[in-house]
């Protein structure tokens, strides 16, 4: 078969174009059907009742009162809930997280579902749920990082090592000329995607159709198949649009499964949508951390040792540990390095993946510590980073697959005007007399690859189809992946039918770990290449084709034609090739996956540098972020408009992390006391400053065939630290407990 694998240099007209979202028009006109917009014939509404206690058991529910309420059809409780084929507490693998599915009356966290009321209307179901008037046997909740002895987690994050060390940190600290030790705290944060978890479920015998937002349809389908004991082929999961995911829709949550159970229980289609406050419990969150950093440098300011320890919380009944120390394994080249984690079990829902899990909290602490270290050495914080960043992974010593971080520092600093910064804290003011501070943070996120499959087809009319069960949670996957598909097939985008967002398509993997474009893109690339190889075979072996005899690596595809490399005047359209062969179409499948050999040889990350300006009212302590400049290098940029938008989003998460988000838990009840968007603060437009993102050019030949790295999460890293450092520079006050609020400046 002729080899027509692409070089990265040869790409069609779609990749690299700043196209607007292909689904944008549907979204802004209300034409996009989100899960909860579905209303199958005969649909009922389900509302969950959640626990007000964090630990104990439900002693009584007034089911009779709820059932007697007009419009209520039934109440699903542990006694009558459908039997499941698998124990939802069974831990088959580290990524099967335990779910609360009304299998018993135990309460393990506040806002745990304890009943589901099913009714003809949403109002009736809501009112019915209020009539349940639960009584509890309450045990005192274990809340906060000091509630119990810490233990060593079996693993952190997505199966990372709990500890990784190199050299003798104590000796490195002892021999250091300058030293700092500081403890940083980050609070629990909750997801709050604009679209809460929602599901419309309908059964037809043992066939199940669900409309629900998902970042991992194939995994969700397998989970449902296991819980209900049905063939995954009998499940159709549709997830064409998500109103944000941020990690919370990576795994099917308990309430989504309860919607499926309610439909089974009622024998009718059911819709279940979480209320905002119900998201503060059963759908994952980012756990609080307390991070201890100890750093030392020699007289020149070169790091001699870096010790990063994270204490974090997990639930009483499952394991997920925020891997906050992990990024210290990659970023700065201390000859002695220790990165460790410990955990405490508390009575909350299980924390899970959320917006750069680990890197976000870890970077917030590490970048603040680096700033403190630079100040102790009397070195400009940018210069200190430029002296100390690593060019090979400090622990494994694998070289980075590309070295663009220096460029990020330089381009970001130039754009921001960093050279005009005056070193001393409280030394800059704006015209209104407010204190001005400038800070910097390094951004870093691993360039992950997962597994995905795609199918591609070219038809005799010259049009093509690419099908992949990929996920667009707002990041623009439908657009970026279609650009890759059009170029992969060598056709114009308007000749492409791109099918996505449904579980009956080839497994598109997971939209997580900022790896979706790279992974699904690689699958699309390989499926398209396989189709073109078939077409090429048909043409180059046929005497009647102008491409006859072009031989190995002799043709490429563009504009719906195969073209001879050695003589571009000789080409043939896909239509002509297929018509002559008497075929309507030709199709093939392909896979995307990491290449183990290159992963062994290189450390792969996207890099960046974020510069922040804040103003602080000298009397009232009010903090505003006024300017953010981020320079990021993330390999091939598929769509600069969407990538810029991803960086903006990430940097706004950083603003949110530094100044806004804070789930306050009442230690007596174990409840989050601010489970609503009025009191759980996220930035609104007025909080979002001037933001610029610089797309630093980077060619990474090792990371995957298309040279694509993730851009979804890197923006939050670097940013929170840069803002904290800017607040210090403005005020001279180091706030080591996030979010940074005015009371902490005045205190
Ligand atoms: Mo993300 S937390 O990798 O969806």
XYZ file of C-alpha atoms and ligand atoms in Angstrom:
751
model
C 0.000 0.000 0.000
C 1.490 3.383 -0.925
C 2.666 5.307 2.072
C 1.109 8.725 2.129
C 1.686 9.609 5.745
C 1.897 13.346 6.095
C 4.815 15.359 7.173
C 3.699 17.940 9.656
C 4.683 20.679 7.248
C 2.100 19.688 4.672
C -1.362 20.623 5.693
C -4.364 21.893 3.911
C -6.108 25.182 4.305
C -8.193 24.456 7.410
C -5.695 23.880 10.222
C -4.369 27.203 11.437
C -7.445 29.192 10.397
C -9.084 31.320 13.114
C -12.545 29.968 12.324
C -15.465 30.798 14.575
C -17.245 27.917 16.266
C -19.194 25.900 13.732
C -21.940 25.401 16.342
C -21.819 29.026 17.485
C -24.870 30.106 15.511
C -26.955 27.278 16.976
C -25.809 28.179 20.469
C -26.566 31.868 20.287
C -29.933 31.332 18.608
C -31.146 28.669 21.015
C -30.978 25.978 18.350
C -28.452 23.853 20.222
C -30.216 21.066 22.088
C -28.650 20.589 25.501
C -29.526 17.447 27.443
C -32.293 19.053 29.502
C -33.910 20.487 26.354
C -35.118 17.025 25.373
C -38.743 16.129 26.070
C -39.627 12.644 24.912
C -43.298 11.669 24.776
C -44.700 10.840 28.224
C -41.727 12.268 30.095
C -41.805 12.614 33.891
C -39.716 14.921 36.054
C -37.477 13.640 38.801
C -36.110 15.755 41.638
C -33.599 14.458 44.113
C -33.811 15.087 47.820
C -30.390 15.505 49.394
C -29.080 14.978 52.878
C -28.668 17.904 55.248
C -26.269 15.945 57.415
C -22.781 14.844 56.434
C -22.522 11.595 58.378
C -24.994 9.101 59.781
C -28.157 7.546 58.385
C -31.600 8.537 57.220
C -33.955 7.338 59.960
C -37.248 8.399 58.407
C -38.715 9.895 55.247
C -42.357 10.893 54.964
C -42.852 9.064 51.693
C -46.611 8.966 52.199
C -46.858 12.744 52.334
C -44.779 13.129 49.198
C -46.742 10.480 47.335
C -50.021 12.061 48.309
C -48.989 15.355 46.740
C -50.919 16.066 43.497
C -48.881 15.152 40.435
C -46.385 12.967 42.270
C -46.137 9.565 40.595
C -43.753 7.806 42.932
C -40.897 8.223 45.355
C -37.733 6.208 44.893
C -35.991 5.335 48.168
C -33.552 2.613 49.248
C -36.426 0.183 49.898
C -37.886 0.285 46.387
C -35.120 1.561 44.098
C -34.340 -0.751 41.173
C -31.845 -3.482 41.966
C -28.524 -2.887 40.288
C -26.475 -5.530 38.525
C -23.275 -4.246 40.092
C -22.510 -2.810 43.508
C -21.961 0.929 42.969
C -19.409 0.723 45.783
C -17.348 -1.929 43.981
C -13.913 -0.607 43.072
C -13.038 -2.453 39.869
C -10.275 -0.019 39.027
C -9.034 3.300 40.377
C -11.247 5.203 37.925
C -14.521 3.576 38.921
C -15.597 6.035 41.568
C -18.143 4.997 44.169
C -21.636 6.346 43.663
C -24.554 6.896 46.007
C -27.516 5.236 44.316
C -30.075 4.659 47.092
C -28.757 1.194 47.888
C -28.864 1.822 51.644
C -29.786 4.508 54.165
C -26.223 5.583 54.983
C -25.192 9.193 54.646
C -21.548 9.848 53.800
C -21.648 13.563 52.939
C -23.942 16.558 52.881
C -25.989 16.907 49.701
C -25.863 13.163 49.120
C -29.020 12.009 47.295
C -31.383 10.253 49.731
C -34.556 9.955 47.623
C -35.899 10.776 44.171
C -39.398 12.134 43.709
C -40.926 11.435 40.302
C -43.861 13.541 39.155
C -45.813 14.775 36.160
C -44.356 18.264 36.536
C -41.136 19.761 37.838
C -43.139 21.762 40.376
C -44.892 18.706 41.758
C -41.617 16.800 42.033
C -39.942 19.752 43.762
C -42.801 20.172 46.225
C -42.957 16.423 46.822
C -39.258 16.359 47.667
C -39.823 19.074 50.266
C -42.567 17.014 51.938
C -40.174 14.147 52.681
C -39.082 15.899 55.896
C -36.164 13.554 56.603
C -35.127 12.634 60.126
C -31.572 11.484 60.674
C -29.361 9.611 63.075
C -26.462 11.989 63.039
C -22.825 11.338 63.749
C -20.498 14.288 64.083
C -18.877 15.080 60.776
C -15.152 14.980 60.230
C -14.302 18.183 58.398
C -11.048 19.985 57.683
C -7.444 18.917 57.262
C -6.863 18.583 61.002
C -9.780 16.278 61.680
C -7.746 13.081 61.578
C -4.284 11.636 61.255
C -2.886 12.022 57.743
C -2.127 8.911 55.714
C -0.059 8.197 52.650
C -2.276 7.944 49.560
C -1.881 4.879 47.342
C -1.600 7.237 44.343
C -2.481 10.830 43.523
C -4.464 12.347 40.662
C -4.829 9.998 37.717
C -2.605 7.286 39.156
C 0.514 9.385 39.694
C 3.183 8.477 42.222
C 2.514 9.821 45.690
C 6.151 10.703 46.200
C 9.035 11.386 43.866
C 12.395 12.551 45.077
C 15.912 13.099 43.856
C 19.027 13.901 45.819
C 19.262 14.902 49.472
C 16.858 17.733 50.147
C 17.917 18.232 53.773
C 21.556 18.534 52.748
C 20.586 20.853 49.899
C 18.684 23.105 52.289
C 21.431 23.033 54.888
C 24.130 24.043 52.429
C 21.938 26.784 50.957
C 22.950 30.410 51.268
C 19.312 31.548 51.231
C 16.300 29.602 52.410
C 12.558 29.987 52.677
C 9.894 27.840 54.244
C 6.236 28.724 53.839
C 2.830 27.097 54.093
C 0.166 27.891 51.503
C -3.481 26.977 51.744
C -6.067 26.585 49.025
C -9.758 26.070 49.790
C -12.210 23.498 48.520
C -13.637 24.622 45.188
C -16.790 23.365 43.490
C -17.481 22.953 39.822
C -20.305 25.278 38.845
C -20.377 24.697 35.103
C -23.157 26.850 33.683
C -25.129 23.708 32.810
C -25.741 21.593 35.911
C -25.662 17.823 35.516
C -28.826 16.753 33.801
C -30.189 13.681 32.138
C -33.163 12.546 30.116
C -33.404 8.761 30.221
C -35.749 6.417 28.402
C -35.942 2.643 28.479
C -37.357 0.414 25.788
C -37.112 -3.114 27.202
C -33.417 -3.493 27.913
C -32.494 -0.745 25.487
C -31.558 2.557 27.053
C -31.329 5.999 25.479
C -29.876 8.839 27.510
C -29.316 12.479 26.757
C -26.737 13.728 29.192
C -23.637 15.890 29.060
C -20.488 13.798 29.032
C -16.769 14.337 28.640
C -16.333 10.579 28.197
C -19.261 8.903 26.461
C -17.660 5.502 25.985
C -16.684 5.285 29.645
C -20.122 6.472 30.747
C -21.775 3.873 28.529
C -19.652 1.112 30.032
C -20.515 2.301 33.541
C -24.246 2.221 32.774
C -23.938 -1.180 31.131
C -22.251 -2.543 34.243
C -24.708 -1.020 36.715
C -27.815 -2.125 34.809
C -26.442 -5.420 33.517
C -27.102 -4.677 29.872
C -25.012 -4.889 26.723
C -23.268 -1.549 26.067
C -24.482 -1.890 22.474
C -28.015 -1.419 23.824
C -27.158 2.008 25.178
C -27.278 5.168 23.120
C -25.789 8.164 24.904
C -26.155 11.506 23.189
C -24.068 14.452 24.274
C -23.880 16.893 21.386
C -23.478 20.014 23.544
C -22.212 20.590 27.053
C -22.655 23.777 29.007
C -19.187 23.362 30.461
C -17.554 20.298 31.960
C -14.291 21.268 33.700
C -13.791 17.660 34.749
C -17.148 17.222 36.490
C -18.637 15.420 33.493
C -15.655 13.150 32.900
C -17.219 10.342 34.869
C -20.905 9.670 35.148
C -22.082 11.134 38.465
C -24.498 9.501 40.885
C -27.422 11.824 40.101
C -27.159 11.017 36.394
C -27.453 7.314 37.179
C -30.390 8.077 39.497
C -32.172 9.586 36.477
C -31.763 6.288 34.628
C -32.984 4.368 37.681
C -35.994 6.674 37.994
C -36.956 6.011 34.363
C -36.712 2.294 35.005
C -38.665 2.598 38.234
C -41.447 4.671 36.659
C -41.533 2.811 33.356
C -41.574 6.153 31.559
C -38.969 8.588 30.263
C -37.604 10.775 33.044
C -35.744 14.056 33.183
C -33.550 14.837 36.170
C -31.668 18.133 36.484
C -29.561 19.088 39.472
C -30.291 22.338 41.199
C -27.268 24.557 41.700
C -26.851 23.728 45.387
C -27.074 20.002 44.647
C -23.799 20.291 42.751
C -22.030 20.927 46.060
C -21.625 17.252 46.957
C -22.197 14.413 44.521
C -20.434 15.584 41.342
C -16.819 15.982 42.442
C -14.917 19.042 43.555
C -11.380 20.262 44.122
C -10.239 19.399 47.619
C -8.572 21.858 49.933
C -4.788 21.707 50.242
C -2.161 22.801 52.727
C 1.172 22.901 50.967
C 4.521 23.266 52.659
C 7.344 24.517 50.495
C 10.972 24.694 51.474
C 13.453 26.134 49.012
C 17.135 26.944 49.151
C 19.584 28.637 46.802
C 23.295 29.175 46.654
C 24.788 32.665 46.731
C 24.116 33.197 43.039
C 20.428 32.390 43.378
C 20.590 28.913 41.833
C 18.233 26.487 43.574
C 19.979 23.889 45.720
C 16.838 22.177 47.024
C 13.089 22.220 46.599
C 10.718 20.376 48.908
C 6.993 20.436 48.097
C 4.622 18.603 50.409
C 0.845 18.614 49.971
C -1.680 17.683 52.605
C -5.106 17.278 51.049
C -8.512 15.796 51.769
C -10.359 12.891 50.268
C -13.713 11.358 51.118
C -14.322 8.785 53.836
C -15.253 6.152 51.268
C -13.136 6.605 48.155
C -9.752 7.782 46.951
C -8.957 10.870 44.979
C -6.017 13.010 46.013
C -5.273 16.382 44.464
C -1.737 15.876 43.066
C -0.618 19.385 43.932
C 3.081 18.625 44.444
C 3.408 16.869 41.116
C 4.279 19.850 38.956
C 7.343 20.519 41.104
C 8.703 17.360 39.447
C 8.920 19.195 36.125
C 9.382 22.900 36.477
C 12.544 24.023 38.278
C 15.937 22.381 38.164
C 16.790 21.933 41.825
C 19.484 19.275 42.193
C 17.694 17.983 45.296
C 13.965 17.682 44.963
C 11.204 16.100 47.042
C 7.533 16.037 46.083
C 5.203 14.244 48.456
C 1.523 14.030 49.378
C -0.519 12.985 52.342
C -4.258 12.742 52.768
C -6.991 13.074 55.345
C -10.418 11.449 55.140
C -13.295 13.847 55.608
C -17.072 13.590 55.327
C -17.542 15.175 51.900
C -18.322 13.860 48.475
C -15.273 12.376 46.793
C -13.088 15.103 45.317
C -12.353 14.563 41.637
C -10.751 16.022 38.564
C -11.342 19.755 38.286
C -9.696 22.368 36.019
C -6.042 21.317 35.984
C -6.271 19.011 38.999
C -2.995 19.264 40.876
C -1.302 21.757 38.609
C -3.737 24.534 39.534
C -3.352 24.322 43.327
C 0.272 23.258 43.107
C 1.221 26.096 40.820
C -0.532 28.626 43.048
C 1.732 27.584 45.930
C 4.933 26.880 44.018
C 4.880 30.163 42.103
C 4.294 32.108 45.306
C 7.181 30.257 46.971
C 9.452 30.934 43.995
C 8.557 34.615 44.363
C 9.445 34.579 48.050
C 12.697 32.811 47.267
C 13.587 35.348 44.562
C 12.920 38.203 46.958
C 15.066 36.603 49.663
C 17.891 36.384 47.125
C 17.310 39.976 46.029
C 16.734 38.853 42.451
C 13.962 40.025 40.117
C 11.304 37.280 40.126
C 11.356 36.924 36.341
C 15.144 36.732 36.217
C 15.059 34.195 39.054
C 12.717 31.987 37.021
C 14.819 32.396 33.896
C 17.848 31.235 35.923
C 16.144 28.258 37.486
C 13.617 26.758 35.099
C 14.427 23.262 33.927
C 15.235 22.284 30.366
C 15.016 18.598 31.162
C 12.683 16.967 33.627
C 14.544 17.399 36.916
C 13.835 13.945 38.328
C 13.888 11.661 35.288
C 16.331 13.887 33.399
C 14.406 13.180 30.210
C 14.808 16.206 27.934
C 11.708 18.243 27.226
C 10.421 17.500 23.753
C 10.647 21.200 22.997
C 12.159 24.186 24.728
C 9.849 27.119 24.283
C 9.618 28.343 27.877
C 12.403 30.921 27.445
C 10.445 32.390 24.530
C 7.315 32.533 26.679
C 9.139 34.473 29.401
C 10.657 36.887 26.885
C 7.606 37.531 24.734
C 5.289 37.845 27.717
C 7.633 40.212 29.548
C 8.100 42.392 26.477
C 4.369 42.685 25.859
C 3.646 43.377 29.533
C 6.452 45.921 29.897
C 8.075 44.072 32.799
C 11.331 46.060 32.553
C 9.463 49.099 33.899
C 8.699 47.296 37.165
C 10.209 48.876 40.269
C 11.500 46.202 42.605
C 10.300 47.338 46.005
C 6.804 46.456 47.254
C 4.391 49.411 47.563
C 6.515 51.444 45.176
C 4.068 51.762 42.278
C 0.788 53.715 42.162
C -1.786 54.570 39.524
C -3.169 58.071 38.857
C -5.931 57.517 41.400
C -3.389 56.721 44.107
C -4.135 53.010 44.239
C -1.242 50.676 44.920
C -0.097 48.857 41.783
C 1.593 45.469 41.792
C 3.137 43.372 39.052
C 3.688 39.653 39.385
C 4.746 36.737 37.228
C 4.114 32.991 37.294
C 5.311 30.113 35.173
C 2.635 28.040 33.454
C 3.023 24.369 32.703
C 0.755 21.502 31.792
C 1.625 18.001 30.613
C 0.985 17.240 26.943
C -1.043 14.101 27.467
C -2.334 11.667 24.869
C -5.097 9.132 25.408
C -6.823 6.607 23.111
C -9.452 7.274 20.490
C -10.854 5.890 17.260
C -12.368 7.549 14.207
C -13.897 6.563 10.875
C -13.437 8.478 7.645
C -15.130 8.209 4.275
C -14.800 9.804 0.838
C -17.758 9.599 -1.513
C -17.943 9.615 -5.312
C -19.337 13.161 -5.278
C -16.095 14.329 -3.707
C -17.548 14.960 -0.254
C -16.316 13.263 2.891
C -17.446 12.237 6.347
C -15.480 11.911 9.535
C -17.221 10.281 12.484
C -15.944 10.261 16.043
C -17.710 10.207 19.389
C -15.904 13.346 20.512
C -17.025 15.907 23.072
C -17.537 19.627 22.681
C -17.936 21.110 26.144
C -17.615 24.635 24.837
C -13.920 24.468 24.028
C -14.602 24.215 20.313
C -13.870 20.548 19.616
C -16.470 20.378 16.859
C -14.628 23.115 15.034
C -10.996 22.192 15.682
C -11.532 18.496 15.004
C -13.429 19.244 11.804
C -10.494 21.396 10.681
C -8.167 18.461 11.279
C -10.600 16.165 9.448
C -10.902 18.397 6.384
C -7.154 18.649 6.067
C -6.746 14.961 6.792
C -8.990 14.097 3.866
C -7.674 16.873 1.666
C -11.085 18.444 1.141
C -12.533 21.840 1.915
C -14.406 22.188 5.190
C -17.705 22.782 3.387
C -17.340 19.385 1.694
C -17.039 17.660 5.080
C -19.799 16.094 7.132
C -18.407 15.928 10.675
C -20.336 13.606 12.974
C -19.672 13.756 16.691
C -21.194 13.836 20.153
C -22.921 10.452 20.295
C -21.917 7.053 21.686
C -22.847 5.138 18.511
C -19.868 6.730 16.769
C -16.308 5.418 17.134
C -14.953 5.855 20.667
C -13.540 9.371 20.829
C -11.932 8.799 24.225
C -12.166 11.439 26.931
C -12.280 15.199 26.719
C -10.016 15.622 29.715
C -6.452 16.225 30.681
C -6.337 18.842 27.925
C -5.727 15.920 25.585
C -8.839 15.774 23.432
C -7.705 17.681 20.352
C -4.392 15.834 20.289
C -5.958 12.407 20.838
C -9.127 12.651 18.753
C -7.145 14.634 16.189
C -4.615 11.806 15.920
C -7.424 9.270 15.404
C -8.993 11.451 12.715
C -5.617 11.960 11.100
C -4.952 8.250 10.965
C -8.455 7.335 9.690
C -8.178 9.977 6.978
C -4.722 8.813 5.987
C -6.044 5.270 5.699
C -8.846 6.403 3.363
C -6.420 8.330 1.217
C -4.135 5.311 1.108
C -7.014 3.261 -0.350
C -7.781 5.930 -2.935
C -4.130 6.253 -3.777
C -3.813 2.518 -4.224
C -6.766 2.606 -6.635
C -5.269 5.428 -8.699
C -1.594 4.650 -8.773
C -2.120 1.032 -9.833
C -4.532 1.902 -12.659
C -3.011 2.643 -16.066
C -5.888 4.952 -16.923
C -5.067 7.283 -14.034
C -2.697 10.220 -14.511
C -1.245 9.060 -11.216
C -0.369 5.609 -12.501
C 2.985 4.496 -11.222
C 3.425 7.389 -8.798
C 4.602 4.754 -6.383
C 5.430 4.990 -2.738
C 4.974 8.354 -1.104
C 4.210 9.687 -4.532
C 0.940 11.556 -3.963
C -0.715 13.936 -1.533
C -4.291 15.091 -1.183
C -5.658 18.644 -1.434
C -8.809 20.263 -2.742
C -10.494 16.899 -3.261
C -7.692 15.587 -5.482
C -4.680 13.350 -5.229
C -1.638 15.129 -6.616
C 1.740 13.718 -7.666
C 4.497 15.035 -5.475
C 7.095 15.059 -8.212
C 4.816 16.670 -10.788
C 1.943 18.710 -9.386
C 0.442 19.171 -12.837
C -0.594 15.525 -12.699
C -3.555 14.959 -10.413
C -6.916 13.267 -10.268
C -10.070 14.078 -8.346
C -11.423 11.700 -5.705
C -14.653 11.540 -7.754
C -12.865 10.391 -10.889
C -10.889 7.762 -8.998
C -14.024 6.337 -7.370
C -16.201 6.536 -10.507
C -13.677 4.699 -12.629
C -13.455 2.009 -9.960
C -17.247 1.814 -9.936
C -17.428 2.627 -6.224
C -19.764 4.947 -4.340
C -17.377 5.506 -1.518
C -14.302 4.328 0.301
C -13.910 4.312 4.063
C -11.457 3.329 6.765
C -10.883 3.552 10.496
C -7.953 4.830 12.465
C -6.718 5.128 16.033
C -5.002 7.816 18.041
C -2.778 6.853 20.974
C 0.441 7.924 22.634
C 3.641 6.638 21.119
C 5.392 4.756 23.944
C 8.869 5.164 22.465
C 8.702 8.938 22.240
C 7.016 9.145 25.675
C 9.949 7.153 27.091
C 12.520 9.420 25.521
C 11.019 12.840 26.145
C 9.135 14.751 28.797
C 6.207 16.478 27.108
C 4.570 19.641 28.343
C 3.018 22.848 27.165
C 4.715 25.884 28.693
C 3.875 29.462 29.402
C 4.480 32.583 31.453
C 1.735 34.750 32.915
C 2.165 38.384 33.942
C -0.403 40.062 36.155
C -1.098 43.628 37.209
C -3.312 44.375 40.197
C -4.402 47.547 41.886
C -5.175 47.637 45.592
C -7.054 50.377 47.379
C -4.597 51.472 50.112
C -7.375 52.165 52.637
C -9.979 49.517 51.863
C -7.800 46.717 50.532
C -10.030 46.171 47.514
C -8.117 44.193 44.891
C -8.681 44.458 41.144
C -6.788 42.539 38.500
C -6.285 45.153 35.795
C -4.085 43.372 33.287
C -3.093 39.822 32.406
C -0.646 38.843 29.699
C -0.005 35.152 29.116
C 2.473 33.774 26.601
C 1.975 30.077 25.901
C 3.675 27.523 23.684
C 1.552 24.473 22.947
C 2.792 23.027 19.700
C 0.697 23.257 16.563
C -2.177 25.714 16.863
C -5.187 24.184 15.126
C -7.355 27.279 15.470
C -5.787 30.432 16.896
C -9.150 32.018 17.735
C -10.305 29.045 19.798
C -6.899 28.535 21.379
C -6.797 32.190 22.436
C -10.257 31.739 23.896
C -9.075 28.678 25.839
C -6.164 30.672 27.266
C -8.502 33.511 28.244
C -10.776 31.013 29.978
C -7.867 29.426 31.804
C -6.502 32.769 32.963
C -9.972 33.768 34.188
C -10.035 30.531 36.208
C -6.737 31.795 37.630
C -8.368 35.084 38.666
C -11.139 33.012 40.181
C -8.662 30.814 42.057
C -6.636 33.721 43.411
C -9.429 36.079 44.419
C -12.873 34.482 44.349
C -13.626 30.794 44.790
C -14.032 29.473 48.295
C -16.383 26.767 49.482
C -16.949 27.464 53.165
C -17.813 24.333 55.111
C -19.586 24.526 58.445
C -17.588 22.163 60.667
C -20.672 21.387 62.798
C -22.993 20.328 59.988
C -20.432 19.434 57.333
C -22.424 21.439 54.796
C -21.029 23.886 52.301
C -22.589 27.106 53.544
C -22.433 28.971 50.244
C -23.807 26.481 47.706
C -25.077 29.057 45.236
C -23.670 31.504 42.736
C -24.641 34.449 44.936
C -22.201 33.451 47.661
C -19.813 31.072 45.903
C -17.980 33.745 43.961
C -16.714 33.335 40.440
C -15.507 36.249 38.347
C -18.136 38.181 36.454
C -17.363 40.437 33.506
C -16.503 43.339 35.791
C -13.838 41.195 37.492
C -12.165 40.244 34.227
C -9.423 42.632 33.248
C -7.708 43.301 29.974
C -6.436 39.870 28.954
C -3.933 39.106 26.245
C -2.697 35.718 25.146
C 0.393 35.394 23.012
C 0.616 32.226 20.952
C 4.317 31.443 21.041
C 5.332 29.469 18.002
C 6.467 25.980 18.793
C 7.227 22.966 16.673
C 7.247 19.783 18.730
C 8.064 16.831 16.498
C 7.775 14.234 19.263
C 4.486 14.812 20.985
C 2.185 13.239 18.351
C 1.935 13.075 14.553
C 0.230 16.461 14.307
C 2.415 18.186 16.907
C -0.637 19.267 18.937
C -0.555 19.915 22.686
C -3.435 20.719 24.996
C -4.478 24.292 25.665
C -7.506 23.795 27.903
C -5.987 23.852 31.359
C -2.559 25.470 31.165
C -4.018 28.980 31.525
C -4.990 28.479 35.173
C -1.427 27.479 36.041
C 0.878 30.406 36.571
C -2.020 32.847 36.758
C -3.128 32.411 40.376
C 0.497 32.652 41.539
C 1.169 35.669 39.342
C -1.812 37.464 40.897
C -0.739 36.568 44.447
C 2.747 37.840 43.668
C 1.306 41.032 42.204
C -0.773 41.576 45.366
C 2.402 41.216 47.434
C 4.243 43.625 45.164
C 1.412 46.133 45.520
C 1.002 45.863 49.279
C 4.011 44.204 50.874
C 1.653 41.650 52.433
C 2.113 37.957 51.651
C -1.268 36.266 51.770
C -0.630 32.540 51.791
C -4.223 31.450 52.130
C -6.378 31.658 49.035
C -8.597 33.259 47.998
C -6.854 36.567 48.668
C -9.545 38.845 50.033
C -9.379 42.331 51.410
C -9.761 41.250 55.060
C -6.483 39.337 54.757
C -4.738 42.508 53.566
C -6.151 44.670 56.334
C -5.721 42.109 59.123
Mo -10.302 18.039 33.051
S -10.211 18.320 35.035
O -9.011 17.185 32.621
O -11.776 17.742 32.443
